[in-house]
Amino acid sequence: MSQAEGWSGSGASGVVIVSNRLPFTIHRSARGLERAPSAGGLITALEPVLRKRGGTWVGWPGIELKRDEEIPSDGEQPYEIQALRLTDREITHYVHGFSNRTLWPLMHSLPARARFDRKDFDVYEQVNQRFANAIAMCSRAQDLVWIHDFHLMMAPSQVRLTMPDARLAFFLHIPFPPYDIFRLLPWDRELLRGMLDCNLIGFHVDGYAQNFLDCVERRLGSRVDRENMVVEHGDRVVQVGVFPIGIAYGDFERRARETASQPETQSERVVLGVDRLDYTKGIPERIRAFERLLELHPRHREKVVLLQLAVPSRSQVAEYRALKREIDELVGQVNGRFATATWSPIRYLYRSLSQDKLAAIYRDADIALVTPLRDGMNLVAKEYVASQVLDPGVLILSRLAGAAETMREALLVNPYNADETAEALNRAIDMEEPERRTRMEALRRREQRDDVEAWVHAFLSTAEESRAAINPLSVHDFEAWLGPYLTRPRLALFLDYDGTLTEICEHPAKALLSDAMRKVVEGCAARDDTDVAVISGRKLDNVAEMVGHPGLTYAGNHGLEIRGPDIEDFAHEDLTHYQARTAELVAALDVAEVHADGAWTEAKGPTLTYHYRGVPPDRWPALIKRAERIITAAGFQARPAHCALEARPPIGWDKGRAVLHVLRERYGPSWSQKVRVIYVGDDQTDEDAFRFLAGLAMTFRVGPADTLTAATRRLPNVSAVQALIEWLAQRDGWPLPSGPLGPACRGR
Ligand code: ADQ
């Protein structure tokens, strides 16, 4: 038995499927609440899988349920259901708002239709959190949690917070658009980070995976290995994979063999369209292409019909109602223009059909016209092929559907090009049986082999077996990132101290510079084209003493005091004033019992750090809240740091401004023409510098990827910093001062 087959509800490890919609939708009727199968490709693909393997499905039943309403049970369902109740407000903003009005059009590269609304996003985030809570409640540590689709892109990171070792996988059923489109979203980085907390992220086709990797690299600064499709996300490595979805081929084929013909398809040659009623499916464009066929090739009049089936979808969204009206009118116009006493060119059914009926209609259709403007995959094309058990028909398929990547034997068209589609129709109508059979047999063989079971197997095997690893950070990475940037005669290298040059220690006094790190920093400082500055929240004298190299520039207290070669000693004018007030703050914190159980205060002149690393974590929130209140009441700003709160004077001075001061003092007002700047730091106070230096420097954020960063790139840990500094020290063939090399370029 393969490992993937081991995923079952009854075994030791199971699968928890999570999607916005449950496989059934609840309707209110005179008889009370009733279940009906949900529409859409995701459900059609996954339901048979869970039915066969068992497990749990977490999702929303499709309506707002009253408090006392229970979901009707279905005795035959061989898997567990964890139903999430959504409120009216959540349905409005999370489902109809952010999912359907923002993400759906944007991900389908139709940005003009997308609406960006902060409130929608906030509720989306909250509902994703609710899904994460439900997942935590119903899954066991050994389960694979498989989250589906664009409704739940933030849920993985929220699950990861409560279940750090959970096995999380994500599959996106719709396209992932190019960087230029995705970055239009004001919360693009939040969604990317949400997905990256998975172990495995799957897409239908390679192009979507590459777009995702592009966005991750360019928007989050994460290191990406395209060859092995892995992403370094802080201290974790995430596998990205391509898994083109299939259908329950055998089921469709059997239904097509067993079901009698439907009246809809009995006389003329039938061109079939089957879709959820959605603007991405290109239904109006298809009707126009069919009209064009009748214009260009009048011989087909009275001999061919377009049978368009549309399953109602998202009818709460105004745009979908408008689309329905547009289609109704278009059908009326074309029929009005060409109909005769005995023939109407378009037959249009707006309703859901049973799978049996659908299979028979597919089987009897001469041509399937599947022309979405953009589609993640498109199951209709595959269902049509599986149902061709009699005289083989012809599949006309949009090049812009994911399915076109593999279904090469179809006649491929651009759905926006009515003439091209009309000519493809003309060719399909006239196509001889041998050509139809050759094309259809090739299509059928592939879909039979790559059916939905094979898809699930491939995905779960990868999720089970993948031990994603990324090549260690190497000189090639640094060359690629910095080679094109280092084009000025000088380099100014700014380095934070704690967490950047040394590991974070329980007590600041223990954070000593390693010999290897000292060596590479000295190597940089020894170059006549490189100036090194160390910029820290520590007191100036203290950081200078910890580094112990007289030739460097030092900035202490987040840049309030600066000393270094070729610049005048600097102390911010408010320093003395706040020095006195810090003493009062220390006293206030002392009184307030925020020092219990190992928390302590480090007074640093005009600033102060409240350290709570030694306190049991369950007490942190209360202590932080109390300390924040006292710090703010004393007229300081409270800023989070690593297991600490920084109290800083509210004087509009931070590490970013300090860097600019050093650059101006040392190299003059036109410094940017003489010098390139690199800044490396690991915490929130360094974010000030990253933001301030955006566009003016290459910036690196060190450490886990648990927060957003304004830095250009991320480095996973202190040894990666060492590797970077070593590369800088040795660039263009310079030697390190003397002695053996440090453990540089080993990466993680
Ligand atoms: P959808 O956008 O829902 O799926 P699609 O793949 O075409 O699109 O699936 C539609 C499903 O609805 C098919 O299974 C079809 O049989 C069914 N259907 C359509 N009209 C019907 C009708 N009148 N009566 C009954 N059933 C009907 C999303 C992505 C796709 C991706 C799938 C799966 O948008 O690109 O292929 O998920 O990953």
PDB file of C-alpha atoms and ligand atoms in Angstrom, residues 39-45 104 108 149 171-175 204 208 245-247 252 274-278 280-281 309-312 314 349-355 358 362 370 374-381 383 402 455, ligand 1:
ATOM      1  CA  ALA A  39     -22.384  23.162  -7.251  1.00  0.00           C
ATOM      2  CA  GLY A  40     -18.917  23.759  -8.605  1.00  0.00           C
ATOM      3  CA  GLY A  41     -15.742  22.048  -9.646  1.00  0.00           C
ATOM      4  CA  LEU A  42     -14.102  21.724  -6.231  1.00  0.00           C
ATOM      5  CA  ILE A  43     -17.000  19.789  -4.750  1.00  0.00           C
ATOM      6  CA  THR A  44     -17.436  17.583  -7.825  1.00  0.00           C
ATOM      7  CA  ALA A  45     -13.769  16.654  -7.572  1.00  0.00           C
ATOM      8  CA  TRP A 104     -12.266  36.010  -7.791  1.00  0.00           C
ATOM      9  CA  HIS A 108      -8.728  35.563 -12.995  1.00  0.00           C
ATOM     10  CA  ASP A 149      -9.075  27.532  -2.494  1.00  0.00           C
ATOM     11  CA  PHE A 171      -4.579  23.669  -3.089  1.00  0.00           C
ATOM     12  CA  LEU A 172      -5.667  26.614  -5.215  1.00  0.00           C
ATOM     13  CA  HIS A 173      -8.415  25.688  -7.681  1.00  0.00           C
ATOM     14  CA  ILE A 174      -8.320  28.947  -9.604  1.00  0.00           C
ATOM     15  CA  PRO A 175      -5.434  30.635 -11.438  1.00  0.00           C
ATOM     16  CA  HIS A 204      -3.144  23.236 -11.396  1.00  0.00           C
ATOM     17  CA  TYR A 208       0.363  29.542 -11.729  1.00  0.00           C
ATOM     18  CA  ILE A 245      -6.906  18.126 -11.243  1.00  0.00           C
ATOM     19  CA  GLY A 246      -8.848  15.316 -12.949  1.00  0.00           C
ATOM     20  CA  ILE A 247     -12.453  14.122 -12.749  1.00  0.00           C
ATOM     21  CA  PHE A 252     -18.937   9.839 -15.955  1.00  0.00           C
ATOM     22  CA  VAL A 274     -22.088  23.946 -19.712  1.00  0.00           C
ATOM     23  CA  ASP A 275     -21.057  26.399 -17.004  1.00  0.00           C
ATOM     24  CA  ARG A 276     -21.696  27.947 -13.664  1.00  0.00           C
ATOM     25  CA  LEU A 277     -23.164  31.305 -14.613  1.00  0.00           C
ATOM     26  CA  ASP A 278     -20.003  33.352 -14.163  1.00  0.00           C
ATOM     27  CA  THR A 280     -15.079  34.227 -16.284  1.00  0.00           C
ATOM     28  CA  LYS A 281     -16.754  31.468 -18.293  1.00  0.00           C
ATOM     29  CA  LEU A 309     -26.735  25.050 -19.768  1.00  0.00           C
ATOM     30  CA  ALA A 310     -25.990  27.395 -16.910  1.00  0.00           C
ATOM     31  CA  VAL A 311     -26.142  26.496 -13.266  1.00  0.00           C
ATOM     32  CA  PRO A 312     -27.223  29.483 -11.126  1.00  0.00           C
ATOM     33  CA  ARG A 314     -23.636  33.834  -6.749  1.00  0.00           C
ATOM     34  CA  LEU A 349     -31.422  26.303 -19.766  1.00  0.00           C
ATOM     35  CA  TYR A 350     -30.742  28.137 -16.502  1.00  0.00           C
ATOM     36  CA  ARG A 351     -30.753  25.359 -13.938  1.00  0.00           C
ATOM     37  CA  SER A 352     -28.780  22.595 -12.296  1.00  0.00           C
ATOM     38  CA  LEU A 353     -29.038  19.093 -13.755  1.00  0.00           C
ATOM     39  CA  SER A 354     -28.353  15.707 -12.188  1.00  0.00           C
ATOM     40  CA  GLN A 355     -25.049  14.063 -13.054  1.00  0.00           C
ATOM     41  CA  LEU A 358     -25.513  15.869 -17.666  1.00  0.00           C
ATOM     42  CA  TYR A 362     -22.438  15.460 -22.921  1.00  0.00           C
ATOM     43  CA  VAL A 370     -15.671  25.340 -23.605  1.00  0.00           C
ATOM     44  CA  ARG A 374      -9.789  32.451 -17.782  1.00  0.00           C
ATOM     45  CA  ASP A 375     -10.196  29.251 -15.797  1.00  0.00           C
ATOM     46  CA  GLY A 376      -8.062  27.469 -13.200  1.00  0.00           C
ATOM     47  CA  MET A 377      -8.567  24.139 -14.933  1.00  0.00           C
ATOM     48  CA  ASN A 378     -12.161  23.538 -16.222  1.00  0.00           C
ATOM     49  CA  LEU A 379     -13.804  20.248 -15.442  1.00  0.00           C
ATOM     50  CA  VAL A 380     -16.528  20.546 -18.080  1.00  0.00           C
ATOM     51  CA  ALA A 381     -13.972  19.876 -20.838  1.00  0.00           C
ATOM     52  CA  GLU A 383     -16.446  15.546 -18.253  1.00  0.00           C
ATOM     53  CA  GLY A 402      -5.675  25.520 -17.299  1.00  0.00           C
ATOM     54  CA  TRP A 455      -4.762  13.643  -8.550  1.00  0.00           C
TER      55      TRP A 455
HETATM   56  P1  ADQ B   1     -15.684  25.952 -11.289  1.00  0.00           P
HETATM   57  O1  ADQ B   1     -15.443  27.387 -11.554  1.00  0.00           O
HETATM   58  O2  ADQ B   1     -16.920  25.641 -10.595  1.00  0.00           O
HETATM   59  O3  ADQ B   1     -14.493  25.266 -10.516  1.00  0.00           O
HETATM   60  P2  ADQ B   1     -15.518  23.898 -13.505  1.00  0.00           P
HETATM   61  O4  ADQ B   1     -14.193  23.272 -13.380  1.00  0.00           O
HETATM   62  O5  ADQ B   1     -15.932  24.129 -14.903  1.00  0.00           O
HETATM   63  O6  ADQ B   1     -15.633  25.307 -12.785  1.00  0.00           O
HETATM   64  O7  ADQ B   1     -16.587  22.996 -12.824  1.00  0.00           O
HETATM   65  C1  ADQ B   1     -17.945  23.233 -12.936  1.00  0.00           C
HETATM   66  C2  ADQ B   1     -18.728  22.038 -12.418  1.00  0.00           C
HETATM   67  O8  ADQ B   1     -20.090  22.378 -12.331  1.00  0.00           O
HETATM   68  C3  ADQ B   1     -18.605  20.843 -13.316  1.00  0.00           C
HETATM   69  O9  ADQ B   1     -18.353  19.690 -12.563  1.00  0.00           O
HETATM   70  C4  ADQ B   1     -19.959  20.759 -14.015  1.00  0.00           C
HETATM   71  O10 ADQ B   1     -20.386  19.451 -14.268  1.00  0.00           O
HETATM   72  C5  ADQ B   1     -20.870  21.403 -13.005  1.00  0.00           C
HETATM   73  N1  ADQ B   1     -22.002  22.061 -13.719  1.00  0.00           N
HETATM   74  C6  ADQ B   1     -21.946  23.098 -14.556  1.00  0.00           C
HETATM   75  N2  ADQ B   1     -23.158  23.401 -15.047  1.00  0.00           N
HETATM   76  C7  ADQ B   1     -24.013  22.519 -14.504  1.00  0.00           C
HETATM   77  C8  ADQ B   1     -25.424  22.322 -14.575  1.00  0.00           C
HETATM   78  N3  ADQ B   1     -26.233  23.096 -15.341  1.00  0.00           N
HETATM   79  N4  ADQ B   1     -25.951  21.305 -13.848  1.00  0.00           N
HETATM   80  C9  ADQ B   1     -25.159  20.541 -13.076  1.00  0.00           C
HETATM   81  N5  ADQ B   1     -23.844  20.703 -12.956  1.00  0.00           N
HETATM   82  C10 ADQ B   1     -23.266  21.663 -13.642  1.00  0.00           C
HETATM   83  C11 ADQ B   1     -13.251  25.694  -9.932  1.00  0.00           C
HETATM   84  C12 ADQ B   1     -12.312  26.392 -10.895  1.00  0.00           C
HETATM   85  C13 ADQ B   1     -12.038  25.502 -12.087  1.00  0.00           C
HETATM   86  C14 ADQ B   1     -11.478  24.157 -11.630  1.00  0.00           C
HETATM   87  C15 ADQ B   1     -12.352  23.554 -10.559  1.00  0.00           C
HETATM   88  C16 ADQ B   1     -11.717  22.312  -9.934  1.00  0.00           C
HETATM   89  O11 ADQ B   1     -12.850  27.641 -11.304  1.00  0.00           O
HETATM   90  O12 ADQ B   1     -11.115  26.127 -12.967  1.00  0.00           O
HETATM   91  O13 ADQ B   1     -11.441  23.263 -12.737  1.00  0.00           O
HETATM   92  O14 ADQ B   1     -12.599  24.474  -9.506  1.00  0.00           O
HETATM   93  O15 ADQ B   1     -10.449  22.573  -9.444  1.00  0.00           O
END
